[in-house]
Amino acid sequence: MRYCADMACASSLKIKVQLYSGTEIAMGPGKADLLDAIRTHGSISAAGRAMGMSYRRTWLLVDAMNRCWQEKLVDTVPGGGRGRGAHVTPAGEAVLAAYRAMQTAATDAAGPGAAPLLDTMLRDTPLTPDGAPSS
């Protein structure tokens, strides 16, 4: 059986849950992973480095999350040292827990019934536009 909710396994089925605020993605797999990394590292920049993202990209994602929800998901205290950096707020923890539960429910809903059957019917690689096997 080759299905999963994230890119941790090779899969023909990828379930990607996204929540929108207007046209902005308020929460998705990457933002949830970023919240986990901020929780682990206590710093937005360290979380971004751990995820291989630029400082700017990391800050833009945090800013988007904080603008989309009624309460901030990430709070910051400028400067270095004890008590400084970033932390996931109680609202952030609640959103993250609910989002992870939704991801699990979506994955559970997709299997184990149809996913294995569809997987056996799926080509390993698509044909080229002219109908020839790809190399």
mmCIF file with all atom_site columns, N, CA and C in Angstrom, residues 17-74:
data_model
loop_
_atom_site.group_PDB
_atom_site.id
_atom_site.type_symbol
_atom_site.label_atom_id
_atom_site.label_alt_id
_atom_site.label_comp_id
_atom_site.label_asym_id
_atom_site.label_entity_id
_atom_site.label_seq_id
_atom_site.pdbx_PDB_ins_code
_atom_site.Cartn_x
_atom_site.Cartn_y
_atom_site.Cartn_z
_atom_site.occupancy
_atom_site.B_iso_or_equiv
_atom_site.pdbx_formal_charge
_atom_site.auth_seq_id
_atom_site.auth_comp_id
_atom_site.auth_asym_id
_atom_site.auth_atom_id
_atom_site.pdbx_PDB_model_num
ATOM 1   N N  . VAL A 1 17 ? -4.044 18.882 2.791  1.00 0.00 ? 17 VAL A N  1
ATOM 2   C CA . VAL A 1 17 ? -5.127 19.661 3.378  1.00 0.00 ? 17 VAL A CA 1
ATOM 3   C C  . VAL A 1 17 ? -4.657 21.107 3.496  1.00 0.00 ? 17 VAL A C  1
ATOM 4   N N  . GLN A 1 18 ? -5.438 22.032 2.943  1.00 0.00 ? 18 GLN A N  1
ATOM 5   C CA . GLN A 1 18 ? -5.136 23.450 3.053  1.00 0.00 ? 18 GLN A CA 1
ATOM 6   C C  . GLN A 1 18 ? -6.371 24.192 3.538  1.00 0.00 ? 18 GLN A C  1
ATOM 7   N N  . LEU A 1 19 ? -6.158 25.144 4.415  1.00 0.00 ? 19 LEU A N  1
ATOM 8   C CA . LEU A 1 19 ? -7.228 26.018 4.897  1.00 0.00 ? 19 LEU A CA 1
ATOM 9   C C  . LEU A 1 19 ? -6.936 27.426 4.394  1.00 0.00 ? 19 LEU A C  1
ATOM 10  N N  . TYR A 1 20 ? -7.972 28.085 3.900  1.00 0.00 ? 20 TYR A N  1
ATOM 11  C CA . TYR A 1 20 ? -7.807 29.418 3.328  1.00 0.00 ? 20 TYR A CA 1
ATOM 12  C C  . TYR A 1 20 ? -8.500 30.484 4.165  1.00 0.00 ? 20 TYR A C  1
ATOM 13  N N  . SER A 1 21 ? -7.891 31.659 4.175  1.00 0.00 ? 21 SER A N  1
ATOM 14  C CA . SER A 1 21 ? -8.507 32.877 4.678  1.00 0.00 ? 21 SER A CA 1
ATOM 15  C C  . SER A 1 21 ? -8.554 33.792 3.460  1.00 0.00 ? 21 SER A C  1
ATOM 16  N N  . GLY A 1 22 ? -9.717 33.925 2.856  1.00 0.00 ? 22 GLY A N  1
ATOM 17  C CA . GLY A 1 22 ? -9.801 34.627 1.572  1.00 0.00 ? 22 GLY A CA 1
ATOM 18  C C  . GLY A 1 22 ? -9.030 33.830 0.544  1.00 0.00 ? 22 GLY A C  1
ATOM 19  N N  . THR A 1 23 ? -8.078 34.470 -0.118 1.00 0.00 ? 23 THR A N  1
ATOM 20  C CA . THR A 1 23 ? -7.254 33.779 -1.112 1.00 0.00 ? 23 THR A CA 1
ATOM 21  C C  . THR A 1 23 ? -5.908 33.329 -0.545 1.00 0.00 ? 23 THR A C  1
ATOM 22  N N  . GLU A 1 24 ? -5.657 33.636 0.706  1.00 0.00 ? 24 GLU A N  1
ATOM 23  C CA . GLU A 1 24 ? -4.372 33.304 1.360  1.00 0.00 ? 24 GLU A CA 1
ATOM 24  C C  . GLU A 1 24 ? -4.454 31.934 2.025  1.00 0.00 ? 24 GLU A C  1
ATOM 25  N N  . ILE A 1 25 ? -3.418 31.119 1.848  1.00 0.00 ? 25 ILE A N  1
ATOM 26  C CA . ILE A 1 25 ? -3.358 29.830 2.545  1.00 0.00 ? 25 ILE A CA 1
ATOM 27  C C  . ILE A 1 25 ? -3.029 30.116 4.006  1.00 0.00 ? 25 ILE A C  1
ATOM 28  N N  . ALA A 1 26 ? -4.000 29.854 4.883  1.00 0.00 ? 26 ALA A N  1
ATOM 29  C CA . ALA A 1 26 ? -3.838 30.108 6.307  1.00 0.00 ? 26 ALA A CA 1
ATOM 30  C C  . ALA A 1 26 ? -3.075 28.970 6.987  1.00 0.00 ? 26 ALA A C  1
ATOM 31  N N  . MET A 1 27 ? -3.294 27.740 6.508  1.00 0.00 ? 27 MET A N  1
ATOM 32  C CA . MET A 1 27 ? -2.590 26.585 7.073  1.00 0.00 ? 27 MET A CA 1
ATOM 33  C C  . MET A 1 27 ? -2.533 25.498 6.020  1.00 0.00 ? 27 MET A C  1
ATOM 34  N N  . GLY A 1 28 ? -1.379 24.899 5.921  1.00 0.00 ? 28 GLY A N  1
ATOM 35  C CA . GLY A 1 28 ? -1.145 23.776 5.028  1.00 0.00 ? 28 GLY A CA 1
ATOM 36  C C  . GLY A 1 28 ? -0.008 22.951 5.605  1.00 0.00 ? 28 GLY A C  1
ATOM 37  N N  . PRO A 1 29 ? 0.401  21.919 4.914  1.00 0.00 ? 29 PRO A N  1
ATOM 38  C CA . PRO A 1 29 ? 1.435  21.030 5.458  1.00 0.00 ? 29 PRO A CA 1
ATOM 39  C C  . PRO A 1 29 ? 2.743  21.749 5.781  1.00 0.00 ? 29 PRO A C  1
ATOM 40  N N  . GLY A 1 30 ? 3.172  22.653 4.906  1.00 0.00 ? 30 GLY A N  1
ATOM 41  C CA . GLY A 1 30 ? 4.429  23.371 5.143  1.00 0.00 ? 30 GLY A CA 1
ATOM 42  C C  . GLY A 1 30 ? 4.362  24.302 6.339  1.00 0.00 ? 30 GLY A C  1
ATOM 43  N N  . LYS A 1 31 ? 3.258  25.002 6.476  1.00 0.00 ? 31 LYS A N  1
ATOM 44  C CA . LYS A 1 31 ? 3.103  25.915 7.611  1.00 0.00 ? 31 LYS A CA 1
ATOM 45  C C  . LYS A 1 31 ? 2.989  25.139 8.917  1.00 0.00 ? 31 LYS A C  1
ATOM 46  N N  . ALA A 1 32 ? 2.327  23.987 8.881  1.00 0.00 ? 32 ALA A N  1
ATOM 47  C CA . ALA A 1 32 ? 2.249  23.147 10.078 1.00 0.00 ? 32 ALA A CA 1
ATOM 48  C C  . ALA A 1 32 ? 3.642  22.653 10.466 1.00 0.00 ? 32 ALA A C  1
ATOM 49  N N  . ASP A 1 33 ? 4.428  22.239 9.469  1.00 0.00 ? 33 ASP A N  1
ATOM 50  C CA . ASP A 1 33 ? 5.797  21.801 9.748  1.00 0.00 ? 33 ASP A CA 1
ATOM 51  C C  . ASP A 1 33 ? 6.635  22.958 10.302 1.00 0.00 ? 33 ASP A C  1
ATOM 52  N N  . LEU A 1 34 ? 6.394  24.162 9.788  1.00 0.00 ? 34 LEU A N  1
ATOM 53  C CA . LEU A 1 34 ? 7.115  25.333 10.300 1.00 0.00 ? 34 LEU A CA 1
ATOM 54  C C  . LEU A 1 34 ? 6.755  25.598 11.761 1.00 0.00 ? 34 LEU A C  1
ATOM 55  N N  . LEU A 1 35 ? 5.478  25.492 12.115 1.00 0.00 ? 35 LEU A N  1
ATOM 56  C CA . LEU A 1 35 ? 5.094  25.655 13.526 1.00 0.00 ? 35 LEU A CA 1
ATOM 57  C C  . LEU A 1 35 ? 5.800  24.627 14.403 1.00 0.00 ? 35 LEU A C  1
ATOM 58  N N  . ASP A 1 36 ? 5.865  23.377 13.944 1.00 0.00 ? 36 ASP A N  1
ATOM 59  C CA . ASP A 1 36 ? 6.594  22.346 14.689 1.00 0.00 ? 36 ASP A CA 1
ATOM 60  C C  . ASP A 1 36 ? 8.056  22.728 14.864 1.00 0.00 ? 36 ASP A C  1
ATOM 61  N N  . ALA A 1 37 ? 8.675  23.242 13.805 1.00 0.00 ? 37 ALA A N  1
ATOM 62  C CA . ALA A 1 37 ? 10.089 23.621 13.864 1.00 0.00 ? 37 ALA A CA 1
ATOM 63  C C  . ALA A 1 37 ? 10.310 24.815 14.794 1.00 0.00 ? 37 ALA A C  1
ATOM 64  N N  . ILE A 1 38 ? 9.390  25.776 14.773 1.00 0.00 ? 38 ILE A N  1
ATOM 65  C CA . ILE A 1 38 ? 9.511  26.922 15.690 1.00 0.00 ? 38 ILE A CA 1
ATOM 66  C C  . ILE A 1 38 ? 9.395  26.438 17.126 1.00 0.00 ? 38 ILE A C  1
ATOM 67  N N  . ARG A 1 39 ? 8.483  25.522 17.375 1.00 0.00 ? 39 ARG A N  1
ATOM 68  C CA . ARG A 1 39 ? 8.330  24.949 18.715 1.00 0.00 ? 39 ARG A CA 1
ATOM 69  C C  . ARG A 1 39 ? 9.640  24.269 19.155 1.00 0.00 ? 39 ARG A C  1
ATOM 70  N N  . THR A 1 40 ? 10.239 23.538 18.243 1.00 0.00 ? 40 THR A N  1
ATOM 71  C CA . THR A 1 40 ? 11.475 22.799 18.553 1.00 0.00 ? 40 THR A CA 1
ATOM 72  C C  . THR A 1 40 ? 12.667 23.724 18.765 1.00 0.00 ? 40 THR A C  1
ATOM 73  N N  . HIS A 1 41 ? 12.817 24.717 17.881 1.00 0.00 ? 41 HIS A N  1
ATOM 74  C CA . HIS A 1 41 ? 14.023 25.547 17.883 1.00 0.00 ? 41 HIS A CA 1
ATOM 75  C C  . HIS A 1 41 ? 13.887 26.858 18.652 1.00 0.00 ? 41 HIS A C  1
ATOM 76  N N  . GLY A 1 42 ? 12.656 27.290 18.925 1.00 0.00 ? 42 GLY A N  1
ATOM 77  C CA . GLY A 1 42 ? 12.467 28.539 19.669 1.00 0.00 ? 42 GLY A CA 1
ATOM 78  C C  . GLY A 1 42 ? 12.901 29.778 18.917 1.00 0.00 ? 42 GLY A C  1
ATOM 79  N N  . SER A 1 43 ? 12.983 29.665 17.614 1.00 0.00 ? 43 SER A N  1
ATOM 80  C CA . SER A 1 43 ? 13.449 30.781 16.794 1.00 0.00 ? 43 SER A CA 1
ATOM 81  C C  . SER A 1 43 ? 12.906 30.606 15.385 1.00 0.00 ? 43 SER A C  1
ATOM 82  N N  . ILE A 1 44 ? 12.443 31.688 14.791 1.00 0.00 ? 44 ILE A N  1
ATOM 83  C CA . ILE A 1 44 ? 11.946 31.625 13.427 1.00 0.00 ? 44 ILE A CA 1
ATOM 84  C C  . ILE A 1 44 ? 13.093 31.364 12.460 1.00 0.00 ? 44 ILE A C  1
ATOM 85  N N  . SER A 1 45 ? 14.211 32.060 12.649 1.00 0.00 ? 45 SER A N  1
ATOM 86  C CA . SER A 1 45 ? 15.335 31.867 11.736 1.00 0.00 ? 45 SER A CA 1
ATOM 87  C C  . SER A 1 45 ? 15.923 30.465 11.866 1.00 0.00 ? 45 SER A C  1
ATOM 88  N N  . ALA A 1 46 ? 16.040 29.950 13.087 1.00 0.00 ? 46 ALA A N  1
ATOM 89  C CA . ALA A 1 46 ? 16.569 28.587 13.272 1.00 0.00 ? 46 ALA A CA 1
ATOM 90  C C  . ALA A 1 46 ? 15.615 27.551 12.687 1.00 0.00 ? 46 ALA A C  1
ATOM 91  N N  . ALA A 1 47 ? 14.318 27.780 12.822 1.00 0.00 ? 47 ALA A N  1
ATOM 92  C CA . ALA A 1 47 ? 13.333 26.869 12.238 1.00 0.00 ? 47 ALA A CA 1
ATOM 93  C C  . ALA A 1 47 ? 13.473 26.865 10.718 1.00 0.00 ? 47 ALA A C  1
ATOM 94  N N  . GLY A 1 48 ? 13.617 28.042 10.129 1.00 0.00 ? 48 GLY A N  1
ATOM 95  C CA . GLY A 1 48 ? 13.801 28.142 8.683  1.00 0.00 ? 48 GLY A CA 1
ATOM 96  C C  . GLY A 1 48 ? 15.062 27.433 8.225  1.00 0.00 ? 48 GLY A C  1
ATOM 97  N N  . ARG A 1 49 ? 16.165 27.633 8.941  1.00 0.00 ? 49 ARG A N  1
ATOM 98  C CA . ARG A 1 49 ? 17.415 26.949 8.587  1.00 0.00 ? 49 ARG A CA 1
ATOM 99  C C  . ARG A 1 49 ? 17.232 25.439 8.645  1.00 0.00 ? 49 ARG A C  1
ATOM 100 N N  . ALA A 1 50 ? 16.571 24.955 9.687  1.00 0.00 ? 50 ALA A N  1
ATOM 101 C CA . ALA A 1 50 ? 16.350 23.516 9.846  1.00 0.00 ? 50 ALA A CA 1
ATOM 102 C C  . ALA A 1 50 ? 15.506 22.949 8.708  1.00 0.00 ? 50 ALA A C  1
ATOM 103 N N  . MET A 1 51 ? 14.644 23.780 8.142  1.00 0.00 ? 51 MET A N  1
ATOM 104 C CA . MET A 1 51 ? 13.773 23.336 7.049  1.00 0.00 ? 51 MET A CA 1
ATOM 105 C C  . MET A 1 51 ? 14.346 23.670 5.672  1.00 0.00 ? 51 MET A C  1
ATOM 106 N N  . GLY A 1 52 ? 15.529 24.305 5.633  1.00 0.00 ? 52 GLY A N  1
ATOM 107 C CA . GLY A 1 52 ? 16.153 24.652 4.366  1.00 0.00 ? 52 GLY A CA 1
ATOM 108 C C  . GLY A 1 52 ? 15.503 25.833 3.670  1.00 0.00 ? 52 GLY A C  1
ATOM 109 N N  . MET A 1 53 ? 14.884 26.725 4.454  1.00 0.00 ? 53 MET A N  1
ATOM 110 C CA . MET A 1 53 ? 14.221 27.902 3.888  1.00 0.00 ? 53 MET A CA 1
ATOM 111 C C  . MET A 1 53 ? 15.028 29.159 4.201  1.00 0.00 ? 53 MET A C  1
ATOM 112 N N  . SER A 1 54 ? 14.885 30.137 3.347  1.00 0.00 ? 54 SER A N  1
ATOM 113 C CA . SER A 1 54 ? 15.536 31.416 3.594  1.00 0.00 ? 54 SER A CA 1
ATOM 114 C C  . SER A 1 54 ? 14.852 32.112 4.769  1.00 0.00 ? 54 SER A C  1
ATOM 115 N N  . TYR A 1 55 ? 15.576 33.022 5.371  1.00 0.00 ? 55 TYR A N  1
ATOM 116 C CA . TYR A 1 55 ? 15.046 33.819 6.474  1.00 0.00 ? 55 TYR A CA 1
ATOM 117 C C  . TYR A 1 55 ? 13.794 34.571 6.019  1.00 0.00 ? 55 TYR A C  1
ATOM 118 N N  . ARG A 1 56 ? 13.879 35.168 4.841  1.00 0.00 ? 56 ARG A N  1
ATOM 119 C CA . ARG A 1 56 ? 12.741 35.946 4.322  1.00 0.00 ? 56 ARG A CA 1
ATOM 120 C C  . ARG A 1 56 ? 11.515 35.060 4.113  1.00 0.00 ? 56 ARG A C  1
ATOM 121 N N  . ARG A 1 57 ? 11.692 33.913 3.487  1.00 0.00 ? 57 ARG A N  1
ATOM 122 C CA . ARG A 1 57 ? 10.561 33.009 3.228  1.00 0.00 ? 57 ARG A CA 1
ATOM 123 C C  . ARG A 1 57 ? 9.914  32.571 4.535  1.00 0.00 ? 57 ARG A C  1
ATOM 124 N N  . THR A 1 58 ? 10.739 32.262 5.513  1.00 0.00 ? 58 THR A N  1
ATOM 125 C CA . THR A 1 58 ? 10.229 31.824 6.812  1.00 0.00 ? 58 THR A CA 1
ATOM 126 C C  . THR A 1 58 ? 9.390  32.924 7.451  1.00 0.00 ? 58 THR A C  1
ATOM 127 N N  . TRP A 1 59 ? 9.907  34.148 7.443  1.00 0.00 ? 59 TRP A N  1
ATOM 128 C CA . TRP A 1 59 ? 9.171  35.267 8.028  1.00 0.00 ? 59 TRP A CA 1
ATOM 129 C C  . TRP A 1 59 ? 7.877  35.551 7.272  1.00 0.00 ? 59 TRP A C  1
ATOM 130 N N  . LEU A 1 60 ? 7.895  35.417 5.954  1.00 0.00 ? 60 LEU A N  1
ATOM 131 C CA . LEU A 1 60 ? 6.675  35.638 5.168  1.00 0.00 ? 60 LEU A CA 1
ATOM 132 C C  . LEU A 1 60 ? 5.598  34.610 5.535  1.00 0.00 ? 60 LEU A C  1
ATOM 133 N N  . LEU A 1 61 ? 5.981  33.358 5.740  1.00 0.00 ? 61 LEU A N  1
ATOM 134 C CA . LEU A 1 61 ? 5.013  32.332 6.129  1.00 0.00 ? 61 LEU A CA 1
ATOM 135 C C  . LEU A 1 61 ? 4.441  32.605 7.518  1.00 0.00 ? 61 LEU A C  1
ATOM 136 N N  . VAL A 1 62 ? 5.298  33.000 8.448  1.00 0.00 ? 62 VAL A N  1
ATOM 137 C CA . VAL A 1 62 ? 4.822  33.320 9.802  1.00 0.00 ? 62 VAL A CA 1
ATOM 138 C C  . VAL A 1 62 ? 3.894  34.521 9.751  1.00 0.00 ? 62 VAL A C  1
ATOM 139 N N  . ASP A 1 63 ? 4.271  35.538 8.982  1.00 0.00 ? 63 ASP A N  1
ATOM 140 C CA . ASP A 1 63 ? 3.429  36.729 8.850  1.00 0.00 ? 63 ASP A CA 1
ATOM 141 C C  . ASP A 1 63 ? 2.067  36.364 8.266  1.00 0.00 ? 63 ASP A C  1
ATOM 142 N N  . ALA A 1 64 ? 2.055  35.510 7.245  1.00 0.00 ? 64 ALA A N  1
ATOM 143 C CA . ALA A 1 64 ? 0.787  35.090 6.634  1.00 0.00 ? 64 ALA A CA 1
ATOM 144 C C  . ALA A 1 64 ? -0.081 34.371 7.659  1.00 0.00 ? 64 ALA A C  1
ATOM 145 N N  . MET A 1 65 ? 0.516  33.454 8.423  1.00 0.00 ? 65 MET A N  1
ATOM 146 C CA . MET A 1 65 ? -0.268 32.742 9.437  1.00 0.00 ? 65 MET A CA 1
ATOM 147 C C  . MET A 1 65 ? -0.843 33.721 10.459 1.00 0.00 ? 65 MET A C  1
ATOM 148 N N  . ASN A 1 66 ? -0.016 34.628 10.934 1.00 0.00 ? 66 ASN A N  1
ATOM 149 C CA . ASN A 1 66 ? -0.478 35.571 11.953 1.00 0.00 ? 66 ASN A CA 1
ATOM 150 C C  . ASN A 1 66 ? -1.563 36.509 11.441 1.00 0.00 ? 66 ASN A C  1
ATOM 151 N N  . ARG A 1 67 ? -1.571 36.804 10.135 1.00 0.00 ? 67 ARG A N  1
ATOM 152 C CA . ARG A 1 67 ? -2.593 37.675 9.561  1.00 0.00 ? 67 ARG A CA 1
ATOM 153 C C  . ARG A 1 67 ? -3.903 36.936 9.277  1.00 0.00 ? 67 ARG A C  1
ATOM 154 N N  . CYS A 1 68 ? -3.834 35.626 9.089  1.00 0.00 ? 68 CYS A N  1
ATOM 155 C CA . CYS A 1 68 ? -5.018 34.852 8.681  1.00 0.00 ? 68 CYS A CA 1
ATOM 156 C C  . CYS A 1 68 ? -5.896 34.396 9.845  1.00 0.00 ? 68 CYS A C  1
ATOM 157 N N  . TRP A 1 69 ? -5.348 34.279 11.012 1.00 0.00 ? 69 TRP A N  1
ATOM 158 C CA . TRP A 1 69 ? -6.102 33.749 12.154 1.00 0.00 ? 69 TRP A CA 1
ATOM 159 C C  . TRP A 1 69 ? -6.505 34.879 13.086 1.00 0.00 ? 69 TRP A C  1
ATOM 160 N N  . GLN A 1 70 ? -7.555 34.680 13.846 1.00 0.00 ? 70 GLN A N  1
ATOM 161 C CA . GLN A 1 70 ? -8.051 35.716 14.757 1.00 0.00 ? 70 GLN A CA 1
ATOM 162 C C  . GLN A 1 70 ? -7.020 36.066 15.820 1.00 0.00 ? 70 GLN A C  1
ATOM 163 N N  . GLU A 1 71 ? -6.209 35.108 16.205 1.00 0.00 ? 71 GLU A N  1
ATOM 164 C CA . GLU A 1 71 ? -5.118 35.349 17.158 1.00 0.00 ? 71 GLU A CA 1
ATOM 165 C C  . GLU A 1 71 ? -3.814 34.919 16.514 1.00 0.00 ? 71 GLU A C  1
ATOM 166 N N  . LYS A 1 72 ? -2.711 35.540 16.936 1.00 0.00 ? 72 LYS A N  1
ATOM 167 C CA . LYS A 1 72 ? -1.399 35.164 16.422 1.00 0.00 ? 72 LYS A CA 1
ATOM 168 C C  . LYS A 1 72 ? -1.109 33.698 16.722 1.00 0.00 ? 72 LYS A C  1
ATOM 169 N N  . LEU A 1 73 ? -0.475 33.014 15.758 1.00 0.00 ? 73 LEU A N  1
ATOM 170 C CA . LEU A 1 73 ? -0.042 31.638 15.985 1.00 0.00 ? 73 LEU A CA 1
ATOM 171 C C  . LEU A 1 73 ? 1.395  31.589 16.485 1.00 0.00 ? 73 LEU A C  1
ATOM 172 N N  . VAL A 1 74 ? 2.159  32.621 16.141 1.00 0.00 ? 74 VAL A N  1
ATOM 173 C CA . VAL A 1 74 ? 3.557  32.717 16.559 1.00 0.00 ? 74 VAL A CA 1
ATOM 174 C C  . VAL A 1 74 ? 3.774  34.093 17.163 1.00 0.00 ? 74 VAL A C  1
#
